[in-house]
């Protein structure tokens, strides 16, 4: 679903010390792509998301964080 909606990379990680903890990451080229992704969310996407959330054992929904790439200038050379 993420790749279909414009993600250029997608991964799912499992914490080796807490096998019940998973982290999904995906990368979009721009923040505008993120906005478009929200607009393209379909009824089928809601069904998939609800199915994924059904595996969450806590009462609250999973924690979601959004981040943008930090451009760090290269170190000054000699």
PDB file of N, CA and C in Angstrom:
ATOM      1  N   UNK A   1       0.825  -1.179   0.000  1.00  0.00           N
ATOM      2  CA  UNK A   1       0.000   0.000   0.000  1.00  0.00           C
ATOM      3  C   UNK A   1       0.875   1.251   0.000  1.00  0.00           C
ATOM      4  N   UNK A   2       1.944   1.271   0.795  1.00  0.00           N
ATOM      5  CA  UNK A   2       2.821   2.446   0.855  1.00  0.00           C
ATOM      6  C   UNK A   2       3.513   2.678  -0.488  1.00  0.00           C
ATOM      7  N   UNK A   3       4.045   1.614  -1.064  1.00  0.00           N
ATOM      8  CA  UNK A   3       4.736   1.753  -2.352  1.00  0.00           C
ATOM      9  C   UNK A   3       3.761   2.202  -3.439  1.00  0.00           C
ATOM     10  N   UNK A   4       2.562   1.663  -3.412  1.00  0.00           N
ATOM     11  CA  UNK A   4       1.549   2.043  -4.389  1.00  0.00           C
ATOM     12  C   UNK A   4       1.234   3.535  -4.297  1.00  0.00           C
ATOM     13  N   UNK A   5       1.281   4.074  -3.079  1.00  0.00           N
ATOM     14  CA  UNK A   5       0.936   5.479  -2.865  1.00  0.00           C
ATOM     15  C   UNK A   5       2.129   6.418  -2.914  1.00  0.00           C
ATOM     16  N   UNK A   6       3.247   5.971  -3.473  1.00  0.00           N
ATOM     17  CA  UNK A   6       4.343   6.885  -3.731  1.00  0.00           C
ATOM     18  C   UNK A   6       5.581   6.742  -2.869  1.00  0.00           C
ATOM     19  N   UNK A   7       5.589   5.816  -1.925  1.00  0.00           N
ATOM     20  CA  UNK A   7       6.785   5.635  -1.097  1.00  0.00           C
ATOM     21  C   UNK A   7       7.931   5.114  -1.965  1.00  0.00           C
ATOM     22  N   UNK A   8       9.104   5.699  -1.784  1.00  0.00           N
ATOM     23  CA  UNK A   8      10.260   5.231  -2.551  1.00  0.00           C
ATOM     24  C   UNK A   8      11.021   4.149  -1.790  1.00  0.00           C
ATOM     25  N   UNK A   9      10.769   4.050  -0.477  1.00  0.00           N
ATOM     26  CA  UNK A   9      11.322   2.953   0.337  1.00  0.00           C
ATOM     27  C   UNK A   9      10.301   2.592   1.398  1.00  0.00           C
ATOM     28  N   UNK A  10      10.264   1.307   1.761  1.00  0.00           N
ATOM     29  CA  UNK A  10       9.364   0.823   2.800  1.00  0.00           C
ATOM     30  C   UNK A  10      10.064  -0.302   3.534  1.00  0.00           C
ATOM     31  N   UNK A  11       9.876  -0.360   4.845  1.00  0.00           N
ATOM     32  CA  UNK A  11      10.449  -1.463   5.624  1.00  0.00           C
ATOM     33  C   UNK A  11       9.609  -1.693   6.877  1.00  0.00           C
ATOM     34  N   UNK A  12       9.653  -2.917   7.370  1.00  0.00           N
ATOM     35  CA  UNK A  12       9.010  -3.279   8.624  1.00  0.00           C
ATOM     36  C   UNK A  12      10.073  -3.929   9.497  1.00  0.00           C
ATOM     37  N   UNK A  13      10.275  -3.380  10.695  1.00  0.00           N
ATOM     38  CA  UNK A  13      11.290  -3.875  11.613  1.00  0.00           C
ATOM     39  C   UNK A  13      10.627  -4.493  12.833  1.00  0.00           C
ATOM     40  N   UNK A  14      11.293  -5.516  13.391  1.00  0.00           N
ATOM     41  CA  UNK A  14      10.833  -6.132  14.636  1.00  0.00           C
ATOM     42  C   UNK A  14      11.947  -5.974  15.654  1.00  0.00           C
ATOM     43  N   UNK A  15      11.579  -5.552  16.850  1.00  0.00           N
ATOM     44  CA  UNK A  15      12.533  -5.367  17.934  1.00  0.00           C
ATOM     45  C   UNK A  15      12.999  -6.746  18.419  1.00  0.00           C
ATOM     46  N   UNK A  16      14.303  -7.058  18.357  1.00  0.00           N
ATOM     47  CA  UNK A  16      14.767  -8.381  18.769  1.00  0.00           C
ATOM     48  C   UNK A  16      14.630  -8.616  20.273  1.00  0.00           C
ATOM     49  N   UNK A  17      14.497  -7.544  21.048  1.00  0.00           N
ATOM     50  CA  UNK A  17      14.367  -7.685  22.497  1.00  0.00           C
ATOM     51  C   UNK A  17      12.909  -7.663  22.942  1.00  0.00           C
ATOM     52  N   UNK A  18      12.031  -7.262  22.057  1.00  0.00           N
ATOM     53  CA  UNK A  18      10.592  -7.262  22.332  1.00  0.00           C
ATOM     54  C   UNK A  18       9.883  -7.705  21.058  1.00  0.00           C
ATOM     55  N   UNK A  19       9.732  -9.018  20.865  1.00  0.00           N
ATOM     56  CA  UNK A  19       9.165  -9.544  19.615  1.00  0.00           C
ATOM     57  C   UNK A  19       7.757  -9.047  19.297  1.00  0.00           C
ATOM     58  N   UNK A  20       7.082  -8.426  20.258  1.00  0.00           N
ATOM     59  CA  UNK A  20       5.746  -7.890  19.983  1.00  0.00           C
ATOM     60  C   UNK A  20       5.806  -6.467  19.437  1.00  0.00           C
ATOM     61  N   UNK A  21       6.997  -5.883  19.373  1.00  0.00           N
ATOM     62  CA  UNK A  21       7.156  -4.504  18.927  1.00  0.00           C
ATOM     63  C   UNK A  21       7.630  -4.457  17.471  1.00  0.00           C
ATOM     64  N   UNK A  22       6.842  -3.836  16.627  1.00  0.00           N
ATOM     65  CA  UNK A  22       7.177  -3.652  15.221  1.00  0.00           C
ATOM     66  C   UNK A  22       7.229  -2.162  14.905  1.00  0.00           C
ATOM     67  N   UNK A  23       8.090  -1.789  13.978  1.00  0.00           N
ATOM     68  CA  UNK A  23       8.189  -0.400  13.524  1.00  0.00           C
ATOM     69  C   UNK A  23       8.155  -0.409  11.997  1.00  0.00           C
ATOM     70  N   UNK A  24       7.212   0.339  11.448  1.00  0.00           N
ATOM     71  CA  UNK A  24       7.125   0.496   9.998  1.00  0.00           C
ATOM     72  C   UNK A  24       7.754   1.832   9.633  1.00  0.00           C
ATOM     73  N   UNK A  25       8.557   1.826   8.577  1.00  0.00           N
ATOM     74  CA  UNK A  25       9.106   3.078   8.057  1.00  0.00           C
ATOM     75  C   UNK A  25       8.866   3.126   6.553  1.00  0.00           C
ATOM     76  N   UNK A  26       8.658   4.321   6.071  1.00  0.00           N
ATOM     77  CA  UNK A  26       8.597   4.511   4.631  1.00  0.00           C
ATOM     78  C   UNK A  26       9.028   5.926   4.312  1.00  0.00           C
ATOM     79  N   UNK A  27       9.543   6.110   3.109  1.00  0.00           N
ATOM     80  CA  UNK A  27      10.083   7.394   2.691  1.00  0.00           C
ATOM     81  C   UNK A  27       9.331   7.877   1.462  1.00  0.00           C
ATOM     82  N   UNK A  28       8.898   9.124   1.543  1.00  0.00           N
ATOM     83  CA  UNK A  28       8.281   9.808   0.415  1.00  0.00           C
ATOM     84  C   UNK A  28       9.226  10.912  -0.027  1.00  0.00           C
ATOM     85  N   UNK A  29       9.193  11.254  -1.300  1.00  0.00           N
ATOM     86  CA  UNK A  29      10.127  12.258  -1.802  1.00  0.00           C
ATOM     87  C   UNK A  29       9.868  13.653  -1.244  1.00  0.00           C
ATOM     88  N   UNK A  30       8.603  14.008  -1.040  1.00  0.00           N
ATOM     89  CA  UNK A  30       8.284  15.352  -0.567  1.00  0.00           C
ATOM     90  C   UNK A  30       7.120  15.306   0.412  1.00  0.00           C
ATOM     91  N   UNK A  31       6.951  16.385   1.161  1.00  0.00           N
ATOM     92  CA  UNK A  31       5.811  16.495   2.072  1.00  0.00           C
ATOM     93  C   UNK A  31       4.513  16.574   1.261  1.00  0.00           C
ATOM     94  N   UNK A  32       4.585  17.154   0.083  1.00  0.00           N
ATOM     95  CA  UNK A  32       3.402  17.215  -0.781  1.00  0.00           C
ATOM     96  C   UNK A  32       2.944  15.805  -1.136  1.00  0.00           C
ATOM     97  N   UNK A  33       3.892  14.885  -1.360  1.00  0.00           N
ATOM     98  CA  UNK A  33       3.528  13.480  -1.608  1.00  0.00           C
ATOM     99  C   UNK A  33       2.776  12.914  -0.409  1.00  0.00           C
ATOM    100  N   UNK A  34       3.157  13.292   0.790  1.00  0.00           N
ATOM    101  CA  UNK A  34       2.452  12.827   1.995  1.00  0.00           C
ATOM    102  C   UNK A  34       1.015  13.332   1.982  1.00  0.00           C
ATOM    103  N   UNK A  35       0.831  14.595   1.622  1.00  0.00           N
ATOM    104  CA  UNK A  35      -0.517  15.153   1.553  1.00  0.00           C
ATOM    105  C   UNK A  35      -1.344  14.432   0.493  1.00  0.00           C
ATOM    106  N   UNK A  36      -0.737  14.138  -0.632  1.00  0.00           N
ATOM    107  CA  UNK A  36      -1.439  13.393  -1.692  1.00  0.00           C
ATOM    108  C   UNK A  36      -1.794  11.991  -1.229  1.00  0.00           C
ATOM    109  N   UNK A  37      -0.897  11.387  -0.473  1.00  0.00           N
ATOM    110  CA  UNK A  37      -1.140  10.041   0.049  1.00  0.00           C
ATOM    111  C   UNK A  37      -2.387  10.031   0.928  1.00  0.00           C
ATOM    112  N   UNK A  38      -2.532  11.052   1.747  1.00  0.00           N
ATOM    113  CA  UNK A  38      -3.712  11.156   2.608  1.00  0.00           C
ATOM    114  C   UNK A  38      -4.973  11.290   1.756  1.00  0.00           C
ATOM    115  N   UNK A  39      -4.912  12.115   0.719  1.00  0.00           N
ATOM    116  CA  UNK A  39      -6.063  12.329  -0.157  1.00  0.00           C
ATOM    117  C   UNK A  39      -6.464  11.063  -0.911  1.00  0.00           C
ATOM    118  N   UNK A  40      -5.495  10.185  -1.204  1.00  0.00           N
ATOM    119  CA  UNK A  40      -5.771   8.962  -1.981  1.00  0.00           C
ATOM    120  C   UNK A  40      -6.240   7.797  -1.117  1.00  0.00           C
ATOM    121  N   UNK A  41      -6.322   7.977   0.199  1.00  0.00           N
ATOM    122  CA  UNK A  41      -6.696   6.892   1.102  1.00  0.00           C
ATOM    123  C   UNK A  41      -8.095   6.395   0.756  1.00  0.00           C
ATOM    124  N   UNK A  42      -8.213   5.117   0.436  1.00  0.00           N
ATOM    125  CA  UNK A  42      -9.474   4.542  -0.042  1.00  0.00           C
ATOM    126  C   UNK A  42     -10.184   3.766   1.061  1.00  0.00           C
ATOM    127  N   UNK A  43     -11.386   3.331   0.763  1.00  0.00           N
ATOM    128  CA  UNK A  43     -12.138   2.479   1.689  1.00  0.00           C
ATOM    129  C   UNK A  43     -11.356   1.189   1.931  1.00  0.00           C
ATOM    130  N   UNK A  44     -10.769   0.635   0.879  1.00  0.00           N
ATOM    131  CA  UNK A  44      -9.963  -0.587   1.026  1.00  0.00           C
ATOM    132  C   UNK A  44      -8.750  -0.328   1.926  1.00  0.00           C
ATOM    133  N   UNK A  45      -8.146   0.865   1.809  1.00  0.00           N
ATOM    134  CA  UNK A  45      -7.016   1.210   2.668  1.00  0.00           C
ATOM    135  C   UNK A  45      -7.442   1.268   4.134  1.00  0.00           C
ATOM    136  N   UNK A  46      -8.618   1.812   4.402  1.00  0.00           N
ATOM    137  CA  UNK A  46      -9.136   1.850   5.772  1.00  0.00           C
ATOM    138  C   UNK A  46      -9.319   0.436   6.319  1.00  0.00           C
ATOM    139  N   UNK A  47      -9.811  -0.451   5.474  1.00  0.00           N
ATOM    140  CA  UNK A  47     -10.001  -1.845   5.892  1.00  0.00           C
ATOM    141  C   UNK A  47      -8.662  -2.480   6.253  1.00  0.00           C
ATOM    142  N   UNK A  48      -7.649  -2.251   5.426  1.00  0.00           N
ATOM    143  CA  UNK A  48      -6.314  -2.794   5.708  1.00  0.00           C
ATOM    144  C   UNK A  48      -5.757  -2.190   6.984  1.00  0.00           C
ATOM    145  N   UNK A  49      -5.860  -0.865   7.130  1.00  0.00           N
ATOM    146  CA  UNK A  49      -5.347  -0.203   8.335  1.00  0.00           C
ATOM    147  C   UNK A  49      -6.034  -0.736   9.591  1.00  0.00           C
ATOM    148  N   UNK A  50      -7.353  -0.901   9.528  1.00  0.00           N
ATOM    149  CA  UNK A  50      -8.077  -1.420  10.688  1.00  0.00           C
ATOM    150  C   UNK A  50      -7.657  -2.846  11.013  1.00  0.00           C
ATOM    151  N   UNK A  51      -7.381  -3.623  10.006  1.00  0.00           N
ATOM    152  CA  UNK A  51      -6.904  -5.002  10.225  1.00  0.00           C
ATOM    153  C   UNK A  51      -5.534  -4.981  10.894  1.00  0.00           C
ATOM    154  N   UNK A  52      -4.644  -4.118  10.413  1.00  0.00           N
ATOM    155  CA  UNK A  52      -3.317  -3.992  11.018  1.00  0.00           C
ATOM    156  C   UNK A  52      -3.450  -3.541  12.468  1.00  0.00           C
ATOM    157  N   UNK A  53      -4.281  -2.528  12.726  1.00  0.00           N
ATOM    158  CA  UNK A  53      -4.456  -2.026  14.090  1.00  0.00           C
ATOM    159  C   UNK A  53      -5.061  -3.090  15.000  1.00  0.00           C
ATOM    160  N   UNK A  54      -5.769  -4.071  14.443  1.00  0.00           N
ATOM    161  CA  UNK A  54      -6.377  -5.111  15.277  1.00  0.00           C
ATOM    162  C   UNK A  54      -5.324  -5.976  15.969  1.00  0.00           C
ATOM    163  N   UNK A  55      -4.100  -5.979  15.447  1.00  0.00           N
ATOM    164  CA  UNK A  55      -3.022  -6.739  16.074  1.00  0.00           C
ATOM    165  C   UNK A  55      -2.400  -5.987  17.245  1.00  0.00           C
ATOM    166  N   UNK A  56      -2.727  -4.721  17.396  1.00  0.00           N
ATOM    167  CA  UNK A  56      -2.175  -3.894  18.471  1.00  0.00           C
ATOM    168  C   UNK A  56      -2.822  -4.309  19.792  1.00  0.00           C
ATOM    169  N   UNK A  57      -2.009  -4.680  20.781  1.00  0.00           N
ATOM    170  CA  UNK A  57      -2.543  -5.229  22.021  1.00  0.00           C
ATOM    171  C   UNK A  57      -2.992  -4.166  23.020  1.00  0.00           C
ATOM    172  N   UNK A  58      -2.509  -2.953  22.891  1.00  0.00           N
ATOM    173  CA  UNK A  58      -2.913  -1.875  23.789  1.00  0.00           C
ATOM    174  C   UNK A  58      -4.284  -1.351  23.377  1.00  0.00           C
ATOM    175  N   UNK A  59      -4.965  -0.663  24.305  1.00  0.00           N
ATOM    176  CA  UNK A  59      -6.258  -0.066  23.996  1.00  0.00           C
ATOM    177  C   UNK A  59      -6.115   1.119  23.040  1.00  0.00           C
ATOM    178  N   UNK A  60      -5.034   1.879  23.199  1.00  0.00           N
ATOM    179  CA  UNK A  60      -4.821   3.049  22.349  1.00  0.00           C
ATOM    180  C   UNK A  60      -4.260   2.622  21.000  1.00  0.00           C
ATOM    181  N   UNK A  61      -4.497   3.434  19.959  1.00  0.00           N
ATOM    182  CA  UNK A  61      -3.912   3.100  18.654  1.00  0.00           C
ATOM    183  C   UNK A  61      -2.391   3.209  18.705  1.00  0.00           C
ATOM    184  N   UNK A  62      -1.708   2.607  17.750  1.00  0.00           N
ATOM    185  CA  UNK A  62      -0.240   2.671  17.723  1.00  0.00           C
ATOM    186  C   UNK A  62       0.258   4.121  17.665  1.00  0.00           C
ATOM    187  N   UNK A  63       1.457   4.320  18.173  1.00  0.00           N
ATOM    188  CA  UNK A  63       2.079   5.641  18.140  1.00  0.00           C
ATOM    189  C   UNK A  63       2.577   5.920  16.725  1.00  0.00           C
ATOM    190  N   UNK A  64       2.270   7.090  16.212  1.00  0.00           N
ATOM    191  CA  UNK A  64       2.689   7.486  14.870  1.00  0.00           C
ATOM    192  C   UNK A  64       3.553   8.732  14.981  1.00  0.00           C
ATOM    193  N   UNK A  65       4.694   8.715  14.327  1.00  0.00           N
ATOM    194  CA  UNK A  65       5.570   9.881  14.274  1.00  0.00           C
ATOM    195  C   UNK A  65       5.867  10.190  12.819  1.00  0.00           C
ATOM    196  N   UNK A  66       5.961  11.466  12.521  1.00  0.00           N
ATOM    197  CA  UNK A  66       6.338  11.890  11.173  1.00  0.00           C
ATOM    198  C   UNK A  66       7.602  12.713  11.292  1.00  0.00           C
ATOM    199  N   UNK A  67       8.540  12.452  10.414  1.00  0.00           N
ATOM    200  CA  UNK A  67       9.821  13.151  10.447  1.00  0.00           C
ATOM    201  C   UNK A  67      10.190  13.579   9.040  1.00  0.00           C
ATOM    202  N   UNK A  68      11.005  14.630   8.969  1.00  0.00           N
ATOM    203  CA  UNK A  68      11.533  15.066   7.687  1.00  0.00           C
ATOM    204  C   UNK A  68      13.049  14.983   7.750  1.00  0.00           C
ATOM    205  N   UNK A  69      13.651  14.820   6.591  1.00  0.00           N
ATOM    206  CA  UNK A  69      15.096  14.671   6.500  1.00  0.00           C
ATOM    207  C   UNK A  69      15.795  15.946   6.953  1.00  0.00           C
ATOM    208  N   UNK A  70      16.757  15.802   7.834  1.00  0.00           N
ATOM    209  CA  UNK A  70      17.569  16.928   8.286  1.00  0.00           C
ATOM    210  C   UNK A  70      18.797  17.009   7.394  1.00  0.00           C
ATOM    211  N   UNK A  71      18.951  18.121   6.717  1.00  0.00           N
ATOM    212  CA  UNK A  71      20.130  18.320   5.877  1.00  0.00           C
ATOM    213  C   UNK A  71      21.243  18.871   6.744  1.00  0.00           C
ATOM    214  N   UNK A  72      22.218  18.051   7.005  1.00  0.00           N
ATOM    215  CA  UNK A  72      23.350  18.443   7.836  1.00  0.00           C
ATOM    216  C   UNK A  72      24.507  18.825   6.918  1.00  0.00           C
ATOM    217  N   UNK A  73      25.044  20.048   7.087  1.00  0.00           N
ATOM    218  CA  UNK A  73      26.155  20.434   6.207  1.00  0.00           C
ATOM    219  C   UNK A  73      27.384  19.550   6.452  1.00  0.00           C
ATOM    220  N   UNK A  74      28.134  19.255   5.404  1.00  0.00           N
ATOM    221  CA  UNK A  74      29.335  18.427   5.588  1.00  0.00           C
ATOM    222  C   UNK A  74      30.363  19.174   6.443  1.00  0.00           C
ATOM    223  N   UNK A  75      31.208  18.437   7.145  1.00  0.00           N
ATOM    224  CA  UNK A  75      32.219  19.104   7.966  1.00  0.00           C
ATOM    225  C   UNK A  75      33.185  19.916   7.087  1.00  0.00           C
ATOM    226  N   UNK A  76      33.634  21.011   7.644  1.00  0.00           N
ATOM    227  CA  UNK A  76      34.581  21.867   6.904  1.00  0.00           C
ATOM    228  C   UNK A  76      35.901  21.119   6.748  1.00  0.00           C
ATOM    229  N   UNK A  77      36.416  21.152   5.555  1.00  0.00           N
ATOM    230  CA  UNK A  77      37.688  20.452   5.273  1.00  0.00           C
ATOM    231  C   UNK A  77      38.883  21.366   5.518  1.00  0.00           C
ATOM    232  N   UNK A  78      40.080  20.789   5.493  1.00  0.00           N
ATOM    233  CA  UNK A  78      41.298  21.597   5.723  1.00  0.00           C
ATOM    234  C   UNK A  78      41.616  22.521   4.575  1.00  0.00           C
TER     235      UNK A  78
END
